[in-house]
PDB file of C-alpha atoms in Angstrom:
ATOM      1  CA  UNK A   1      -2.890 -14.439  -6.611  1.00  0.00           C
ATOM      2  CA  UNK A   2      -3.058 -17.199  -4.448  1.00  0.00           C
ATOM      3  CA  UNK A   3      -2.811 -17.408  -0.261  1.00  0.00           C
ATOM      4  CA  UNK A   4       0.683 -19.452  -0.315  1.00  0.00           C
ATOM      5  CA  UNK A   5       2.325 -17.453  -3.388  1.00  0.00           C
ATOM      6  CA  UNK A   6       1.362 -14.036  -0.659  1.00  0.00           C
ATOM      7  CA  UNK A   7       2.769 -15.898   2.310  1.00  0.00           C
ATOM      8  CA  UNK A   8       5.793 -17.334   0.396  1.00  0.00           C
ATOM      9  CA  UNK A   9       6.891 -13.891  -0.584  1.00  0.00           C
ATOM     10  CA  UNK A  10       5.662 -12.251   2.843  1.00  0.00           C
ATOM     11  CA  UNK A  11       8.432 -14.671   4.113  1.00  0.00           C
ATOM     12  CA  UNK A  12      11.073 -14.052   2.302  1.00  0.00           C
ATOM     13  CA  UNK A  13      10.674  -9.809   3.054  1.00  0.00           C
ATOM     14  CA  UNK A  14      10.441 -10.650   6.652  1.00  0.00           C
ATOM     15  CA  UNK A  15      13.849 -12.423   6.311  1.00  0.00           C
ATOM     16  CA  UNK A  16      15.522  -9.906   4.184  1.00  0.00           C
ATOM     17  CA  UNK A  17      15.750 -11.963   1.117  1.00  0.00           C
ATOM     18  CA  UNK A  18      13.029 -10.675  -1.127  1.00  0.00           C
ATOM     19  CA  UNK A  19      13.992  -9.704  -4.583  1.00  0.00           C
ATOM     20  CA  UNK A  20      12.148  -7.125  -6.725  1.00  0.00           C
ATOM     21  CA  UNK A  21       9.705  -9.627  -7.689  1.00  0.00           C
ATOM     22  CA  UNK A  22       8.451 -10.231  -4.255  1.00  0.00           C
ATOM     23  CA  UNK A  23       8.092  -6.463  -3.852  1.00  0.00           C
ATOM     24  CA  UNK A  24       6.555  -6.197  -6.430  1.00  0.00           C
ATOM     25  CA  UNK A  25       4.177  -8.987  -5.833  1.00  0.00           C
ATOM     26  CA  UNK A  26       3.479  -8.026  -2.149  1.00  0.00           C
ATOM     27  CA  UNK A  27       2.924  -4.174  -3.201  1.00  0.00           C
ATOM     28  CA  UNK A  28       0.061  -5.046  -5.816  1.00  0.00           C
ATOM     29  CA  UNK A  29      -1.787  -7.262  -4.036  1.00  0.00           C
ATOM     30  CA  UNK A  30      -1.809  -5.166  -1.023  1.00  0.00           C
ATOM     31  CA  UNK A  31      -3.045  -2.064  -3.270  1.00  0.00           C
ATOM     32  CA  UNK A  32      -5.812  -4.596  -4.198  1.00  0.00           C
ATOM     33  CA  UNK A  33      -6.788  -5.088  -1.099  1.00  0.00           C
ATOM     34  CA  UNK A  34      -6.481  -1.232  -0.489  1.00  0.00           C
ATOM     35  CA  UNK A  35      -9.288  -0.947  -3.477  1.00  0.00           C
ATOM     36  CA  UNK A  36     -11.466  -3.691  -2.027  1.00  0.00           C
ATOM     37  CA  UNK A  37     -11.940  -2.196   1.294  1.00  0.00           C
ATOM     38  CA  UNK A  38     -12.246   1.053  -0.088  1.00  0.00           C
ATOM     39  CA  UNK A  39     -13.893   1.368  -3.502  1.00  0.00           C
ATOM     40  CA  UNK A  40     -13.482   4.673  -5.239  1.00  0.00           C
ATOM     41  CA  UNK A  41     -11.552   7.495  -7.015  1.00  0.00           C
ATOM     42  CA  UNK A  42     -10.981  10.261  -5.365  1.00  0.00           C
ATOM     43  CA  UNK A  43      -7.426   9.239  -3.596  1.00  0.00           C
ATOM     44  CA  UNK A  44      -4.526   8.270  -5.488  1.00  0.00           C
ATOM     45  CA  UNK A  45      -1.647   5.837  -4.111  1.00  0.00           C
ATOM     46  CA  UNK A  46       1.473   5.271  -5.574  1.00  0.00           C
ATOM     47  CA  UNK A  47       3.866   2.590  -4.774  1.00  0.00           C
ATOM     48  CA  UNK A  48       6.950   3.529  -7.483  1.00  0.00           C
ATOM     49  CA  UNK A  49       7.928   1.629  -9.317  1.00  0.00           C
ATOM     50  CA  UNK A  50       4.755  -1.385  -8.542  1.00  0.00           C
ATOM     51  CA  UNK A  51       2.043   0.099  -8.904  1.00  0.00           C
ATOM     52  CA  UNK A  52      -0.589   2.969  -8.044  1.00  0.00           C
ATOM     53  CA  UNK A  53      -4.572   2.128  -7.561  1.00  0.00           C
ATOM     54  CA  UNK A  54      -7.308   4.829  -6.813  1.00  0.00           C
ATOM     55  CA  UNK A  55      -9.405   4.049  -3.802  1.00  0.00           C
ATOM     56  CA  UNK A  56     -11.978   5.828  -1.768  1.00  0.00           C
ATOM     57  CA  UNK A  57     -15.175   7.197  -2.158  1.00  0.00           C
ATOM     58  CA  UNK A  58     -15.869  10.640  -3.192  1.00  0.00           C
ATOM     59  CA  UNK A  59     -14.843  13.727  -6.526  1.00  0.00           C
ATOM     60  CA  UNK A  60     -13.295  11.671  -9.151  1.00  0.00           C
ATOM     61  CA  UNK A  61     -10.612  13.256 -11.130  1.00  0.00           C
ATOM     62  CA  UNK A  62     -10.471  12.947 -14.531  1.00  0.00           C
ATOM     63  CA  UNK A  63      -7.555  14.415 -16.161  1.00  0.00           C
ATOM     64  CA  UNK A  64      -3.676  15.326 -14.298  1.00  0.00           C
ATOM     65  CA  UNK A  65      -2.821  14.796 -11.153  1.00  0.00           C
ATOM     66  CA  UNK A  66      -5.479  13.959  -8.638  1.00  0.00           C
ATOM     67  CA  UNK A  67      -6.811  16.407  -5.499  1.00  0.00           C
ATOM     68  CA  UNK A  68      -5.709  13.892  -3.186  1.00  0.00           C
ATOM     69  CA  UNK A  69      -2.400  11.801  -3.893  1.00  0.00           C
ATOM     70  CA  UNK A  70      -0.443   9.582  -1.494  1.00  0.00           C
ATOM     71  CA  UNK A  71       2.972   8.647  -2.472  1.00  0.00           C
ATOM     72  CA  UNK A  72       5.414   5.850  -0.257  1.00  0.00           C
ATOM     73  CA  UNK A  73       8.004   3.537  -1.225  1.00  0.00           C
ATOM     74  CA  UNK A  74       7.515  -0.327  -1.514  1.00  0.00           C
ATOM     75  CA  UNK A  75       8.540  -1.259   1.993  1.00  0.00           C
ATOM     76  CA  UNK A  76       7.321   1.500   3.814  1.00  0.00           C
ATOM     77  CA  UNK A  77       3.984   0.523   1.918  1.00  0.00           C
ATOM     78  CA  UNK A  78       4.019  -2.919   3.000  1.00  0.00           C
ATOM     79  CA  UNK A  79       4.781  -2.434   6.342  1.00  0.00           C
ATOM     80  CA  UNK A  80       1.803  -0.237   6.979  1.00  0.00           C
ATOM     81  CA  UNK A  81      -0.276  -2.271   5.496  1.00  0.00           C
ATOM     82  CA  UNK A  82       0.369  -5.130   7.050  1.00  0.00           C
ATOM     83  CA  UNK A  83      -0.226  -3.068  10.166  1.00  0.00           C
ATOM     84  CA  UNK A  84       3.309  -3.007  11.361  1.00  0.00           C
ATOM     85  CA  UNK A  85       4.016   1.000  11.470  1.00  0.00           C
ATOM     86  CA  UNK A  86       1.317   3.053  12.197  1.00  0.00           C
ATOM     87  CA  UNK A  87       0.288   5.565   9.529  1.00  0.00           C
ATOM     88  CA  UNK A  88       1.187   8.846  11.810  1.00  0.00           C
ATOM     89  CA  UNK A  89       4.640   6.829  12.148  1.00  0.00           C
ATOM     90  CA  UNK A  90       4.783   6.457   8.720  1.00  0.00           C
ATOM     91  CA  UNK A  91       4.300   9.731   7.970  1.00  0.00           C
ATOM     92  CA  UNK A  92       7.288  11.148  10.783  1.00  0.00           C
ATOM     93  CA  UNK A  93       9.825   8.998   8.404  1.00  0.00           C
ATOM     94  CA  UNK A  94      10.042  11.365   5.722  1.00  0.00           C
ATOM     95  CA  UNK A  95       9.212   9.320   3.053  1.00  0.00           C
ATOM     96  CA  UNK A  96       5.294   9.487   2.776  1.00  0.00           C
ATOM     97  CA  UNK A  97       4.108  12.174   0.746  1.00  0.00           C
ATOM     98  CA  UNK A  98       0.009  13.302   1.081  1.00  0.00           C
ATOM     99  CA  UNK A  99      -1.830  15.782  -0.435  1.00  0.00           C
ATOM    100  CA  UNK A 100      -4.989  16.645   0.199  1.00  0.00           C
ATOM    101  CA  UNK A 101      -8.843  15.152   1.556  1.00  0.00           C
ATOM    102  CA  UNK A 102      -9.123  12.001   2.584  1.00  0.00           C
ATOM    103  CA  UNK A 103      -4.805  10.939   2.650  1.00  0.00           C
ATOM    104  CA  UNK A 104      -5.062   9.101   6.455  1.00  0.00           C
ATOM    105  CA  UNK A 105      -5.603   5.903   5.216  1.00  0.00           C
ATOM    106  CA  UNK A 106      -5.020   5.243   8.815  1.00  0.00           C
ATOM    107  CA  UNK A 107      -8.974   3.685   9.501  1.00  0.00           C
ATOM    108  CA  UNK A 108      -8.676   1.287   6.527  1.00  0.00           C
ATOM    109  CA  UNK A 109      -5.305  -0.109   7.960  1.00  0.00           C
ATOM    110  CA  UNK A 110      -4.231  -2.764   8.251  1.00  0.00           C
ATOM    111  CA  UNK A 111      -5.522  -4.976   5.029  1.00  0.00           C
ATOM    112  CA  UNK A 112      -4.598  -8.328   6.201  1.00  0.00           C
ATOM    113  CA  UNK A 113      -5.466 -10.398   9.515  1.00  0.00           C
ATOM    114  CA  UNK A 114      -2.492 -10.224  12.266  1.00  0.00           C
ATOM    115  CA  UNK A 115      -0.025 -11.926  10.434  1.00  0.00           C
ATOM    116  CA  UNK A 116       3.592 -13.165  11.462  1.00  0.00           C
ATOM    117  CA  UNK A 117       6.484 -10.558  11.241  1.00  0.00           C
TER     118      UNK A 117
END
């Protein structure tokens, strides 16, 4: 995906006029970046309905649902990666679910330089 189709959409969610394809578009690229800075499989996150990467280094699960699984909605999940809540914030709100090892992504956060918002 390139730089200007990120900051394009990034734009319109800051203004309140992103549609579901922005969401969507914002969500997956900021799971990619989620697996880039931390290779691995032993932590599941899900962004319902956009997507859900493994990340993080350690047991790898192979069948059902994984030891450790983190669980947010789309703007929630683009907010903290983008740095803009904090992950214990995040998880006061309600509407994080984590279960077990390794489910404070907070030393990984956030996935992008400072950017306007």
């Amino acid at each position: 995906m390139s730089d200007a189709a990120f900051r394009q959409a990034l734009r319109r969610y800051d203004d309140g006029t992103a549609e579901r394809a922005d969401l969507k578009l914002l969500t997956k690229e900021l799971l990619q970046r989620l697996v880039a800075k931390a290779p691995g499989h032993a932590v599941e996150v899900r962004v319902p309905p956009y997507g859900a990467v493994q990340c993080i280094e350690g047991p790898r699960h192979t069948r059902g649902t994984p030891g450790a699984v983190i669980e947010m909605p789309p703007d929630l999940w683009i907010d903290v990666a983008l740095g803009r809540i904090a992950w214990p914030d995040a998880r006061m709100t309600g509407k994080l679910r984590a279960s077990g090892e390794r489910t404070d992504l907070s030393a990984l956060l956030p996935l992008v330089p400072h950017l306007p918002g």
